[in-house]
GROMACS .gro file of C-alpha atoms in nm:
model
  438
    1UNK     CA    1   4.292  -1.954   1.788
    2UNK     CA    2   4.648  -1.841   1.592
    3UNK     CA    3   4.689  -2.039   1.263
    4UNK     CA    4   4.979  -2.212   1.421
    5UNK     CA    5   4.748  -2.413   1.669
    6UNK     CA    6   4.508  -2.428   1.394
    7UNK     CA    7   4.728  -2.632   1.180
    8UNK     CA    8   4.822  -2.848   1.452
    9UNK     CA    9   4.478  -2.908   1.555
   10UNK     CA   10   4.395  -3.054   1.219
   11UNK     CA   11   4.713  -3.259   1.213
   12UNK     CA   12   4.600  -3.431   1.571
   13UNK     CA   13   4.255  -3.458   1.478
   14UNK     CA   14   4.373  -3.654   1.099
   15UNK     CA   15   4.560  -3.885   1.384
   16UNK     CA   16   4.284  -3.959   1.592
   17UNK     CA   17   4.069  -4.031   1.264
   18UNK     CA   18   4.300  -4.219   1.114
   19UNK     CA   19   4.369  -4.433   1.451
   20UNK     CA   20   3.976  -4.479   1.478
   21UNK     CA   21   3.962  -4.610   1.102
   22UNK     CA   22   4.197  -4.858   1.180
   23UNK     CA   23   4.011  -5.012   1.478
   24UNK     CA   24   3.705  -5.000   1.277
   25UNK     CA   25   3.842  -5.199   0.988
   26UNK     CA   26   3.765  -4.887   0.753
   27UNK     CA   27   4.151  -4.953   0.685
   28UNK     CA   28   4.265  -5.316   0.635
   29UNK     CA   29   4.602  -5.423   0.490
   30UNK     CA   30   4.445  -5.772   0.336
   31UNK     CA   31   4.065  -5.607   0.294
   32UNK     CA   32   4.083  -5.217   0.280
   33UNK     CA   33   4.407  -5.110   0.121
   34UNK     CA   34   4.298  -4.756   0.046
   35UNK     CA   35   4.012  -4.495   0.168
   36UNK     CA   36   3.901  -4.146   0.188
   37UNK     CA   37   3.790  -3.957   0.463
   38UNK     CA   38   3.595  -3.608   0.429
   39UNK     CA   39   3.568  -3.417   0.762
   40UNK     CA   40   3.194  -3.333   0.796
   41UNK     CA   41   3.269  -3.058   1.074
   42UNK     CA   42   3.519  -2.895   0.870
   43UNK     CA   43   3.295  -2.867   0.560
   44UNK     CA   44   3.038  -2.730   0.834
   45UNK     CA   45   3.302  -2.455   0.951
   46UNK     CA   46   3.430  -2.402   0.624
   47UNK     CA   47   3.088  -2.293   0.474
   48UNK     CA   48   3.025  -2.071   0.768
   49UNK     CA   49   3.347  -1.910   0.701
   50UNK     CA   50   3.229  -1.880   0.347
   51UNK     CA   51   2.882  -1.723   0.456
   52UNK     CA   52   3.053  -1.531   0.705
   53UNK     CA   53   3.257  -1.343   0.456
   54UNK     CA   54   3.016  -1.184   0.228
   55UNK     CA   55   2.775  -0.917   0.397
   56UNK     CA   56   2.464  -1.001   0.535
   57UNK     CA   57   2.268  -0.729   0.319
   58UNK     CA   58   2.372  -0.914   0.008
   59UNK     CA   59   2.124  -1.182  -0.196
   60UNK     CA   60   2.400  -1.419  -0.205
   61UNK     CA   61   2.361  -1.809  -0.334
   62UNK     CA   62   2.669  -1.979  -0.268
   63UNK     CA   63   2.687  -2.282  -0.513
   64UNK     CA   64   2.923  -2.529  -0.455
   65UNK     CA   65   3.095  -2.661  -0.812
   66UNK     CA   66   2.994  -3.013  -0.788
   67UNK     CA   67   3.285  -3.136  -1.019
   68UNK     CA   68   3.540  -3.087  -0.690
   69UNK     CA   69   3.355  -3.365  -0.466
   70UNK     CA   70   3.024  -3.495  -0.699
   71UNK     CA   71   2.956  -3.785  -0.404
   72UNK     CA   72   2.536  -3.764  -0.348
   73UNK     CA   73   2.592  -3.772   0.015
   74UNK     CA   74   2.852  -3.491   0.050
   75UNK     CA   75   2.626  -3.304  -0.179
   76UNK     CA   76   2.326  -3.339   0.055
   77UNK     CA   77   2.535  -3.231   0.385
   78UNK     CA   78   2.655  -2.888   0.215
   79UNK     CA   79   2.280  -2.826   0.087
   80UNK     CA   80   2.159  -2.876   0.433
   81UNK     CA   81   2.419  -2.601   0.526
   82UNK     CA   82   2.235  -2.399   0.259
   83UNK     CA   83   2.441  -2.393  -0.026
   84UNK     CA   84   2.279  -2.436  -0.389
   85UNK     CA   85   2.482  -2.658  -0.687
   86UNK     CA   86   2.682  -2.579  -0.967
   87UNK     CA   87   2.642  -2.860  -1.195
   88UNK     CA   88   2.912  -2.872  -1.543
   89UNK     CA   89   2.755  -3.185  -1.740
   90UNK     CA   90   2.417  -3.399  -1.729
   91UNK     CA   91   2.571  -3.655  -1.477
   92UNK     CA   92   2.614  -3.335  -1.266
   93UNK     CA   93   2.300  -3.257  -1.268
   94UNK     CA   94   2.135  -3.574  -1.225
   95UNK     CA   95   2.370  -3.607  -0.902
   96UNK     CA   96   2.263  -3.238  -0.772
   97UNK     CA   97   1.877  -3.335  -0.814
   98UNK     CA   98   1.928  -3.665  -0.622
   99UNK     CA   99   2.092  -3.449  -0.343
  100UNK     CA  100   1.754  -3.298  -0.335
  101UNK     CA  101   1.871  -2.952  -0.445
  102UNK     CA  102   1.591  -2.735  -0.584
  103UNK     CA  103   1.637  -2.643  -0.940
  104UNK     CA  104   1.624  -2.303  -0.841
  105UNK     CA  105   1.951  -2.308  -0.659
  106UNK     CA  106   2.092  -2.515  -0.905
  107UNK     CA  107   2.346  -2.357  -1.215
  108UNK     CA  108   2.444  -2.539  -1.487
  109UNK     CA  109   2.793  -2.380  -1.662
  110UNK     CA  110   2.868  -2.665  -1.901
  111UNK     CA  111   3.060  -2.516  -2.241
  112UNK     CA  112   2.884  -2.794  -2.447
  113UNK     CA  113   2.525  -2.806  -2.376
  114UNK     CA  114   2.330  -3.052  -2.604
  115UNK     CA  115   2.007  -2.959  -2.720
  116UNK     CA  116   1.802  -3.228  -2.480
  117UNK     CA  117   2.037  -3.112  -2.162
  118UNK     CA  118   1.884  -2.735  -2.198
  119UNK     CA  119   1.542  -2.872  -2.259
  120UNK     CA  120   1.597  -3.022  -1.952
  121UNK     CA  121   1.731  -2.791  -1.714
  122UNK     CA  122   1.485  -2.487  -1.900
  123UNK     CA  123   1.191  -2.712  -1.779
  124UNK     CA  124   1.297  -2.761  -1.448
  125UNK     CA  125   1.372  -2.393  -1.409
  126UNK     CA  126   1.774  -2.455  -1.342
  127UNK     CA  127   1.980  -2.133  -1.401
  128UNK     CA  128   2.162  -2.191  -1.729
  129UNK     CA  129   2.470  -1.946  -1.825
  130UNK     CA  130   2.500  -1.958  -2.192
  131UNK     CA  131   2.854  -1.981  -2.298
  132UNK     CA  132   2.879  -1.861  -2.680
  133UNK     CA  133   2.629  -1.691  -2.943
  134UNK     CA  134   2.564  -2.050  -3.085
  135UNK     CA  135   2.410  -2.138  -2.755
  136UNK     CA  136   2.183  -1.853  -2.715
  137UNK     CA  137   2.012  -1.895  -3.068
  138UNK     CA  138   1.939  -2.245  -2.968
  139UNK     CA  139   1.788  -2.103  -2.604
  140UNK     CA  140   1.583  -1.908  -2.855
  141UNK     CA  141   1.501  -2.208  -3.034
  142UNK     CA  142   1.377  -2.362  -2.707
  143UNK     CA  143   1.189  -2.074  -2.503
  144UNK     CA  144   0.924  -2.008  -2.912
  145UNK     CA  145   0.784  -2.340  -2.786
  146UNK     CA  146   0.795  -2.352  -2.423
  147UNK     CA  147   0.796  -2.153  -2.163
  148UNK     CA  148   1.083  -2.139  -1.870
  149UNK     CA  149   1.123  -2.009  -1.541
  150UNK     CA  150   1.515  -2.027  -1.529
  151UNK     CA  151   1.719  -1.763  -1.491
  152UNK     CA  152   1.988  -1.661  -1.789
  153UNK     CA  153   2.281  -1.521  -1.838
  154UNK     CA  154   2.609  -1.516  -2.066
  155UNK     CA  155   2.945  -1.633  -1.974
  156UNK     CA  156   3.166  -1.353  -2.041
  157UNK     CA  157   3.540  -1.413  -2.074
  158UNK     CA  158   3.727  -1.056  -1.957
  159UNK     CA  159   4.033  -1.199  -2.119
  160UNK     CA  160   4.269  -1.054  -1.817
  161UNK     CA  161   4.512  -1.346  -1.856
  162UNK     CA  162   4.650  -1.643  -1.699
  163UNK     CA  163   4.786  -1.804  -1.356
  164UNK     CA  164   5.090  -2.018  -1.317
  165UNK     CA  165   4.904  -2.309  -1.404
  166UNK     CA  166   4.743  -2.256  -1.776
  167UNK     CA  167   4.496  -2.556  -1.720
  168UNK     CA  168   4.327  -2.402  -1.427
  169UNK     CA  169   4.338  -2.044  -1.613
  170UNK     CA  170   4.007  -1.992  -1.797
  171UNK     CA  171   3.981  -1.562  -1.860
  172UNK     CA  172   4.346  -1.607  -2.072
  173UNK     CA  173   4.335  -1.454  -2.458
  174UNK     CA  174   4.267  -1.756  -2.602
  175UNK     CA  175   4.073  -1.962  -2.380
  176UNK     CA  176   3.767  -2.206  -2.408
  177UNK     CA  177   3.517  -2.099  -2.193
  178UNK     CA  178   3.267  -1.821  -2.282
  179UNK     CA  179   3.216  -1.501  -2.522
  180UNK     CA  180   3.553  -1.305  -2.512
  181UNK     CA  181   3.446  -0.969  -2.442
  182UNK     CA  182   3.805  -0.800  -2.565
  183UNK     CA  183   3.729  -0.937  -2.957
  184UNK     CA  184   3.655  -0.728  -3.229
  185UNK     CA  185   3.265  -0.663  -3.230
  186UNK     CA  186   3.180  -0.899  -2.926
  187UNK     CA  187   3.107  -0.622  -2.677
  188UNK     CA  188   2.865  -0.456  -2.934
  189UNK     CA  189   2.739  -0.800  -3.046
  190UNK     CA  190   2.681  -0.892  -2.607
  191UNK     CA  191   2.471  -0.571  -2.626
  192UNK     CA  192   2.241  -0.650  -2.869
  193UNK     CA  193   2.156  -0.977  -2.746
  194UNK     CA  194   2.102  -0.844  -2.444
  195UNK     CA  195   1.918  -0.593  -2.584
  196UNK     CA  196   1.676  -0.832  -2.793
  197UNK     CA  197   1.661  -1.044  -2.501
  198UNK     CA  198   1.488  -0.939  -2.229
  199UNK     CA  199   1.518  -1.243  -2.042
  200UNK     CA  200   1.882  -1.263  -2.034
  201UNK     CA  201   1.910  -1.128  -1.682
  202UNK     CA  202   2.250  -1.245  -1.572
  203UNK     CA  203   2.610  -1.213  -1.632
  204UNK     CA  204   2.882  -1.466  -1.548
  205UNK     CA  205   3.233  -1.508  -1.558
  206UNK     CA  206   3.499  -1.720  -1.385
  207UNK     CA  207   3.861  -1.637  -1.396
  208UNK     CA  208   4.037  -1.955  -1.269
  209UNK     CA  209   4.142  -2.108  -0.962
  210UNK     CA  210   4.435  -2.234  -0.849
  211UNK     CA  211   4.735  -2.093  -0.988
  212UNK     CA  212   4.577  -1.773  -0.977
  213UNK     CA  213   4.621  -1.471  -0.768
  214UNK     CA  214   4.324  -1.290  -0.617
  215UNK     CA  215   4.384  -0.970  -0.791
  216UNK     CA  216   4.386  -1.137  -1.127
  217UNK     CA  217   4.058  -1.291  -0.997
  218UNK     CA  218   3.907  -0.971  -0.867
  219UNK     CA  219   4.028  -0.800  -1.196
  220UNK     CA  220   3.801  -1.071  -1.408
  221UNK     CA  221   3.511  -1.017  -1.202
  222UNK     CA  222   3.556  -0.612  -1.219
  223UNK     CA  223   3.524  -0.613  -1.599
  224UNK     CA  224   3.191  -0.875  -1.550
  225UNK     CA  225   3.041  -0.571  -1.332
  226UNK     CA  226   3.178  -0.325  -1.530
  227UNK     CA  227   2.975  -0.506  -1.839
  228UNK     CA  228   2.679  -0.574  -1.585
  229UNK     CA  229   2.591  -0.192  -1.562
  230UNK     CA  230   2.712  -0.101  -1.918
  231UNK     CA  231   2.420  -0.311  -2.032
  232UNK     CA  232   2.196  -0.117  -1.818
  233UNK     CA  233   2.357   0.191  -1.900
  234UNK     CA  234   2.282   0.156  -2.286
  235UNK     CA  235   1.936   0.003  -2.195
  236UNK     CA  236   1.827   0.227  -2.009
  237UNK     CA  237   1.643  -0.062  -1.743
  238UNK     CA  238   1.818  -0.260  -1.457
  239UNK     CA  239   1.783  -0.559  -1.724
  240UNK     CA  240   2.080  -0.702  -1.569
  241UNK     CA  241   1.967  -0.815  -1.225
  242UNK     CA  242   2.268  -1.111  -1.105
  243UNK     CA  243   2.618  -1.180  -1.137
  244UNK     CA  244   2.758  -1.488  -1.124
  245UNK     CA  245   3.167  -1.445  -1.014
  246UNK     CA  246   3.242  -1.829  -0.998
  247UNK     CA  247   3.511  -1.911  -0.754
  248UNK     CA  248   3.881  -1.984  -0.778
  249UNK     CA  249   3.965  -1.939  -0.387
  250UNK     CA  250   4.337  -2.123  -0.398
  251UNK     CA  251   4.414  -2.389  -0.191
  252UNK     CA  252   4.712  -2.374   0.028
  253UNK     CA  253   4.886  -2.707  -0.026
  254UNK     CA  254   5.155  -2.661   0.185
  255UNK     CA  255   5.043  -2.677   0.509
  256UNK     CA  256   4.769  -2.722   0.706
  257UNK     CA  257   4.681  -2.385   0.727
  258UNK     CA  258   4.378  -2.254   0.528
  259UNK     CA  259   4.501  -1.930   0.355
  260UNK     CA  260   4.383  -1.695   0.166
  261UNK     CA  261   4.051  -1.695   0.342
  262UNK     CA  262   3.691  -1.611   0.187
  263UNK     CA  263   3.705  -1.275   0.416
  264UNK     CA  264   4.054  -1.197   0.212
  265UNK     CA  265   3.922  -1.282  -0.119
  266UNK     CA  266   3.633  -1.036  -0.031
  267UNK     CA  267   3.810  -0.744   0.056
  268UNK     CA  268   3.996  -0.791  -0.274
  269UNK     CA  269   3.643  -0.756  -0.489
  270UNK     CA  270   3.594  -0.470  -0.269
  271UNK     CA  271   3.908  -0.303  -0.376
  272UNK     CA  272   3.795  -0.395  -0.766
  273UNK     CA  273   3.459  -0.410  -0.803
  274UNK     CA  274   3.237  -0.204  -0.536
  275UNK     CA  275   2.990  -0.193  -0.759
  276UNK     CA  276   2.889  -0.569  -0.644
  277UNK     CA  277   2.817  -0.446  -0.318
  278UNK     CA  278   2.619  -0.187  -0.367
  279UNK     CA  279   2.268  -0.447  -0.334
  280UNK     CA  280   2.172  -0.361  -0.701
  281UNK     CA  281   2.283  -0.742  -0.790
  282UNK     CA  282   2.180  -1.078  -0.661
  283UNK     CA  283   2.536  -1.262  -0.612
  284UNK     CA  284   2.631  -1.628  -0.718
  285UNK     CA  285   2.987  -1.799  -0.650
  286UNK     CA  286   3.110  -2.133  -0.782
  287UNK     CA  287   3.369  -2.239  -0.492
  288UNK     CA  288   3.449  -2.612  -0.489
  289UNK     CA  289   3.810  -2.709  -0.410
  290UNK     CA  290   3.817  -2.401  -0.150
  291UNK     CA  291   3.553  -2.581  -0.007
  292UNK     CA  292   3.606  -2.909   0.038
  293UNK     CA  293   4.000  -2.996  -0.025
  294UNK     CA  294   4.134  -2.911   0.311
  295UNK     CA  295   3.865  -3.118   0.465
  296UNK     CA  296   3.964  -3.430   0.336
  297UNK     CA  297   4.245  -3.698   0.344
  298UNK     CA  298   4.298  -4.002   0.210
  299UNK     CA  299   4.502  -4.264   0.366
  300UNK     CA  300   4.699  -4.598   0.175
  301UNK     CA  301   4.901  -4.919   0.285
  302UNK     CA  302   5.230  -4.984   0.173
  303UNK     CA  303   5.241  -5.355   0.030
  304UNK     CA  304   5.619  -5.351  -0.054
  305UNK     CA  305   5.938  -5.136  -0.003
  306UNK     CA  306   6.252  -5.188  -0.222
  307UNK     CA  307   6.587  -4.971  -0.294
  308UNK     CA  308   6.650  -4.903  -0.650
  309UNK     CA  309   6.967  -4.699  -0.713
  310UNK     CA  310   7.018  -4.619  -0.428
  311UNK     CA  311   6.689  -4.508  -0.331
  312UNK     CA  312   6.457  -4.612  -0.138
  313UNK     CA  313   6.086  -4.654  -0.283
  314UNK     CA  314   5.741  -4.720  -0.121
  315UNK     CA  315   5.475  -4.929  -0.324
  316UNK     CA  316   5.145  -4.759  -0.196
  317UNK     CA  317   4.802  -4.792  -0.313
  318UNK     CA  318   4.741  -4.467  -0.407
  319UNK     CA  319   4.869  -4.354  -0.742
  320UNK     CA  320   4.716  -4.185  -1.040
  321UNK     CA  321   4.380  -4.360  -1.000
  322UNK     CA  322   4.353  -4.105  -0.682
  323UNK     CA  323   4.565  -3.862  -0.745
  324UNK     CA  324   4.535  -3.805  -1.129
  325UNK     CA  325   4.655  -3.412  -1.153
  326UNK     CA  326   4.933  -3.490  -0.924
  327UNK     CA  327   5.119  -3.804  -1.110
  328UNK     CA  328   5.109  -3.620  -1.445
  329UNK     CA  329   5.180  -3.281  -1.366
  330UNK     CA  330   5.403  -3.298  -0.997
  331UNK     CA  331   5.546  -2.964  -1.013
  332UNK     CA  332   5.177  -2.778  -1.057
  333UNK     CA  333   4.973  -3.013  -0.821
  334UNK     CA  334   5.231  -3.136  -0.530
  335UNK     CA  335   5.087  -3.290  -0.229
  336UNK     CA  336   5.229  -3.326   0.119
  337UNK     CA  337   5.246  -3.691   0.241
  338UNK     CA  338   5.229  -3.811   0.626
  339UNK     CA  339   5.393  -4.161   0.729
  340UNK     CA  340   5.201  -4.351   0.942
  341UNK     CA  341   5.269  -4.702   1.157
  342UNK     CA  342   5.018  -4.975   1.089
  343UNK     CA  343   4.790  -4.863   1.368
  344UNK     CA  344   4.749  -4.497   1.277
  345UNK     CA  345   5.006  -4.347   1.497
  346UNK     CA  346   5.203  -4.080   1.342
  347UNK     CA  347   5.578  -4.198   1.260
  348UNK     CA  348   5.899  -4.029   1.419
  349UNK     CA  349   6.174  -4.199   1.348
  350UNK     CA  350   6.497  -4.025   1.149
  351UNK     CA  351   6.352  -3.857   0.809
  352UNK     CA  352   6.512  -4.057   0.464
  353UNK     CA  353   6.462  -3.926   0.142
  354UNK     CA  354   6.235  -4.190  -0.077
  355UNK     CA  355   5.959  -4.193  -0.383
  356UNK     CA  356   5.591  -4.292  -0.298
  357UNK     CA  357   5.458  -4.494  -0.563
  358UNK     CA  358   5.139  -4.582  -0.669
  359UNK     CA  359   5.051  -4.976  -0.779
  360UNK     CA  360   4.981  -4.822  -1.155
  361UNK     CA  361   5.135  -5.044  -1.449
  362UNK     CA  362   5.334  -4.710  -1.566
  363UNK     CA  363   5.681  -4.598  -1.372
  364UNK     CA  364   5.524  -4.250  -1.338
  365UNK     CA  365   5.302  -4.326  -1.132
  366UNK     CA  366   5.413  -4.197  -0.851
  367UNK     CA  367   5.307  -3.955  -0.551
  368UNK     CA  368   5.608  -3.784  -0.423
  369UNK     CA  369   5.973  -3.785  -0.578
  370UNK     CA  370   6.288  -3.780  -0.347
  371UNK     CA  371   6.023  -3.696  -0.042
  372UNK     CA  372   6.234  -3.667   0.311
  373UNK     CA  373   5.994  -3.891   0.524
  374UNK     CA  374   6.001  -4.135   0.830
  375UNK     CA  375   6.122  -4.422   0.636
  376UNK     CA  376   5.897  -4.645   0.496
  377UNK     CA  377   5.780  -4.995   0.634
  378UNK     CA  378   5.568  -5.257   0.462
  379UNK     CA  379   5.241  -5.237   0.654
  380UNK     CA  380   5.276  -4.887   0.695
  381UNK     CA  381   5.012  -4.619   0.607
  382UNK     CA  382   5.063  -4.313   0.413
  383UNK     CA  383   4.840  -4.025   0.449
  384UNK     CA  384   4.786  -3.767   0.207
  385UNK     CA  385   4.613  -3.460   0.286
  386UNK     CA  386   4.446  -3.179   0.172
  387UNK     CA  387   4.244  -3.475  -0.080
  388UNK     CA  388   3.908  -3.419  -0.036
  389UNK     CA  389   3.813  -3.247  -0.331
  390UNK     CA  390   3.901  -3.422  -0.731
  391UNK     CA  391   4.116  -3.678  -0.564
  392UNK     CA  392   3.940  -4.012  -0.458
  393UNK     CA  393   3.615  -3.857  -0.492
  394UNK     CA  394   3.644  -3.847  -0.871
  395UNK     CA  395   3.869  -4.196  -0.937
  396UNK     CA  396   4.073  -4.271  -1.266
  397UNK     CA  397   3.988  -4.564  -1.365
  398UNK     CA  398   4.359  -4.712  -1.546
  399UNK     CA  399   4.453  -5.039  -1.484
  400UNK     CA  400   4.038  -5.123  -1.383
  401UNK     CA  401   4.172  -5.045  -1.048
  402UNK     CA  402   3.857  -5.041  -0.798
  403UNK     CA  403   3.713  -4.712  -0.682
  404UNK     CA  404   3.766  -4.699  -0.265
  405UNK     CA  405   3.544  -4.650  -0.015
  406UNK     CA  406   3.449  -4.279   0.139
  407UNK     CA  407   3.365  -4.216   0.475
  408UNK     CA  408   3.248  -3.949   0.622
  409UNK     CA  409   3.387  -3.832   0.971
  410UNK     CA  410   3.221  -3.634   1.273
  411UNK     CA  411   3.420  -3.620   1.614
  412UNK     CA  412   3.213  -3.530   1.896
  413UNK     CA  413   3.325  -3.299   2.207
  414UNK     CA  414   3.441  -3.619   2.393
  415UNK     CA  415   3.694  -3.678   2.134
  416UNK     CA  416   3.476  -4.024   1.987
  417UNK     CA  417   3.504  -4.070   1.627
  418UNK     CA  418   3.213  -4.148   1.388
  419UNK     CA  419   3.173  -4.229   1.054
  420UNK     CA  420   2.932  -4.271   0.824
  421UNK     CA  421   2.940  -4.429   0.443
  422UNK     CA  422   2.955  -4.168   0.175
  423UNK     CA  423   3.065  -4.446  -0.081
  424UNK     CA  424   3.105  -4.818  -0.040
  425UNK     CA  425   3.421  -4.957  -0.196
  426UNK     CA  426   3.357  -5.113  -0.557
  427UNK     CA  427   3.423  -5.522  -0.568
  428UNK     CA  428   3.810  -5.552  -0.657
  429UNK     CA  429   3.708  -5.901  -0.771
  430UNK     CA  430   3.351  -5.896  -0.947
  431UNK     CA  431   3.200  -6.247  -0.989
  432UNK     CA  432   3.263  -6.464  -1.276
  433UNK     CA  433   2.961  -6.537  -1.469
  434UNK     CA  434   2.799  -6.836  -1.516
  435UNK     CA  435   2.897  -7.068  -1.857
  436UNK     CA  436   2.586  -7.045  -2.017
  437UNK     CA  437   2.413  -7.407  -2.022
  438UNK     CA  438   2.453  -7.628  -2.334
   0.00000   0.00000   0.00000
């Protein structure tokens, strides 16, 4: 199948969905104002793909980042396509072991790891990637009193520098996340703690992800290698037995088309780091967005329309409490938009440049500037695609706007539609409490 019919499979099939959701009452104009809608046989294709791409004769553990799409349910459906968890914070964690992951295929990356969180995940035998010196003299701390089966390893920053979107760069100069290996003394330092440690076993790094180009990527994970067999160089022992790359696949927001691919982010470690595949390393990756953001979609009515200088704007109910990233910073995080009638059928009449609004109480809040679209009815649904991972999965709460429901979508061979609950929608309207009685 060419990439063209690709793409316009997806936009038939988001169609049909969004049709079905109507007639089910998943999307009401007085009830259901707003939803999300994860494909469940698109995550299953995309984590093939993602299988698929790394060689067979690997020990490969594909975690999924559980910050992209933390919902318990879609958790459970990409374990049961055997992918482990990476887990960034407690409530991470907590989520991953619900979704009945093992601890063993569970990683926990967090850059501010309290004492009682390592306890924790050291007891249940969770993979924990230290991310500065500090944190492995408290590991020490913890393993003179108890013993641990986790693996460990050291966050290594390669310090190869930035995307086009600083936020999402994380191997820059100056950046946050792990032990810079580039400082003065840190290599040397890395080497005697690996050295006095013969447990650390691991080495992990994570360049970035969108905004970032796959050689920058595959750079940052070369110099991780590189480091990887350094240590056992200087050792003298394969001490160093795993490397965690992360992930960082971009997204292509564009279009429906899914490129760069997991087979093309391969072949670039190939090019920069054949040392990974040579089968002396077991093999983690972190890949969330890649994963799940193409596979989702969230759809909104418009309440009200109105023309203000001239032009015309749409009052949705999506805005910043679903689309965060994109209200505050347009240019980095843009997002294609789809007009819909009220019954789900896609909209053709002449294209009109308008804004899509959100119903936040700020005038930012807004989805698309100046967007060319079918113009805009009240009643109408807008679509936004590409949503289905750190957009309504992960709400903002301003305003105390309610969190809306997720449903999960499977469409059989036949065509027929079926969803299943992956979150209910939170009360708009909680109860009143009683007056207490006098």
């Amino acid at each position: 199948m060419s990439v063209s019919t690709q793409a316009e499979n997806k936009a038939d099939r988001r169609e049909r969905i969004l049709r079905a959701a109507v007639r089910q009452g998943l999307l009401d104009p007085e009830s259901a104002l707003l939803a999300g809608f994860v494909d469940l046989d698109g995550v299953d294709g995309t984590v093939a793909s993602l299988r698929s791409a790394f060689p067979g004769s690997l020990q490969v553990l594909h975690a999924f980042a559980a910050k992209a799409n933390c919902l318990v349910p879609v958790l459970e459906e990409l374990r049961r396509n055997g992918m482990g968890c990476e887990v960034a914070s407690a409530g991470e964690l907590a989520q991953a072991l619900e979704a009945g992951f093992a601890p063993a295929d569970i990683v926990f990356d967090s850059p501010a790891k309290t004492r009682a969180e390592l306890v924790r995940a050291l007891g249940l035998g969770v993979t924990v990637n230290a991310d500065s010196f500090q944190e492995l003299e408290r590991i020490d701390e913890i393993l003179a009193t108890r013993p641990s089966g986790s693996r460990l390893g050291v966050r290594v920053n390669p310090q190869v520098g930035g995307g086009s979107i600083s936020a999402m760069s994380t191997a820059t100069a100056t950046s946050k996340f792990g032990i810079p290996l580039e400082d003065e003394g840190n290599r040397e330092r890395l080497l005697e703690a690996y050295r006095d440690r013969p447990w650390l076993t691991w080495v992990h790094t994570h360049v970035g992800s969108q905004g970032c180009p796959l050689d920058l990527i595959a750079a940052g994970i070369a110099k991780a290698v590189a480091f990887a067999e350094e240590i056992n160089a200087r050792l003298g022992r394969r001490q160093v037995t795993g490397i965690d790359i992360g992930g960082g696949l971009p997204v292509n927001f564009d279009s429906d088309e899914t490129t760069p691919g997991f087979d093309t982010y391969v072949d670039r470690l190939r090019e920069h780091a054949p040392a990974l595949f040579s089968g002396d390393y077991e093999i983690v990756t972190e890949f969330g967005r890649s994963v799940l953001a193409k596979n989702g979609f969230m759809a909104a009515y418009v309440e009200y329309t109105k023309t203000v200088g001239g032009r015309p704007i749409a009052i949705t109910h999506a805005g910043a409490q679903v689309a965060t990233r994109t209200v505050f910073a347009p240019d980095a995080w843009p997002l294609r938009i789809e007009a819909y009638d009220p019954g789900g059928n896609a909209k053709n009449s002449p294209p009109v440049a308008q804004d899509i609004a959100g119903p936040c109480c700020f005038a930012g809040d807004l989805l698309a500037r100046d967007r060319t679209l079918p113009l805009l009815d009240t009643g109408d649904l807008v679509v936004v695609p590409d949503t289905g991972a750190y957009y309504f999965s992960t709400p903002f709460h301003y305003n105390s706007l309610p969190e809306p429901a997720v449903h999960g979508v499977r469409v059989d061979a036949d065509g027929r539609v079926t969803f299943r609950p992956l979150r209910p929608a939170q009360a708009a309207h909680p109860p009143v409490p009683a007056l207490a009685a006098r």
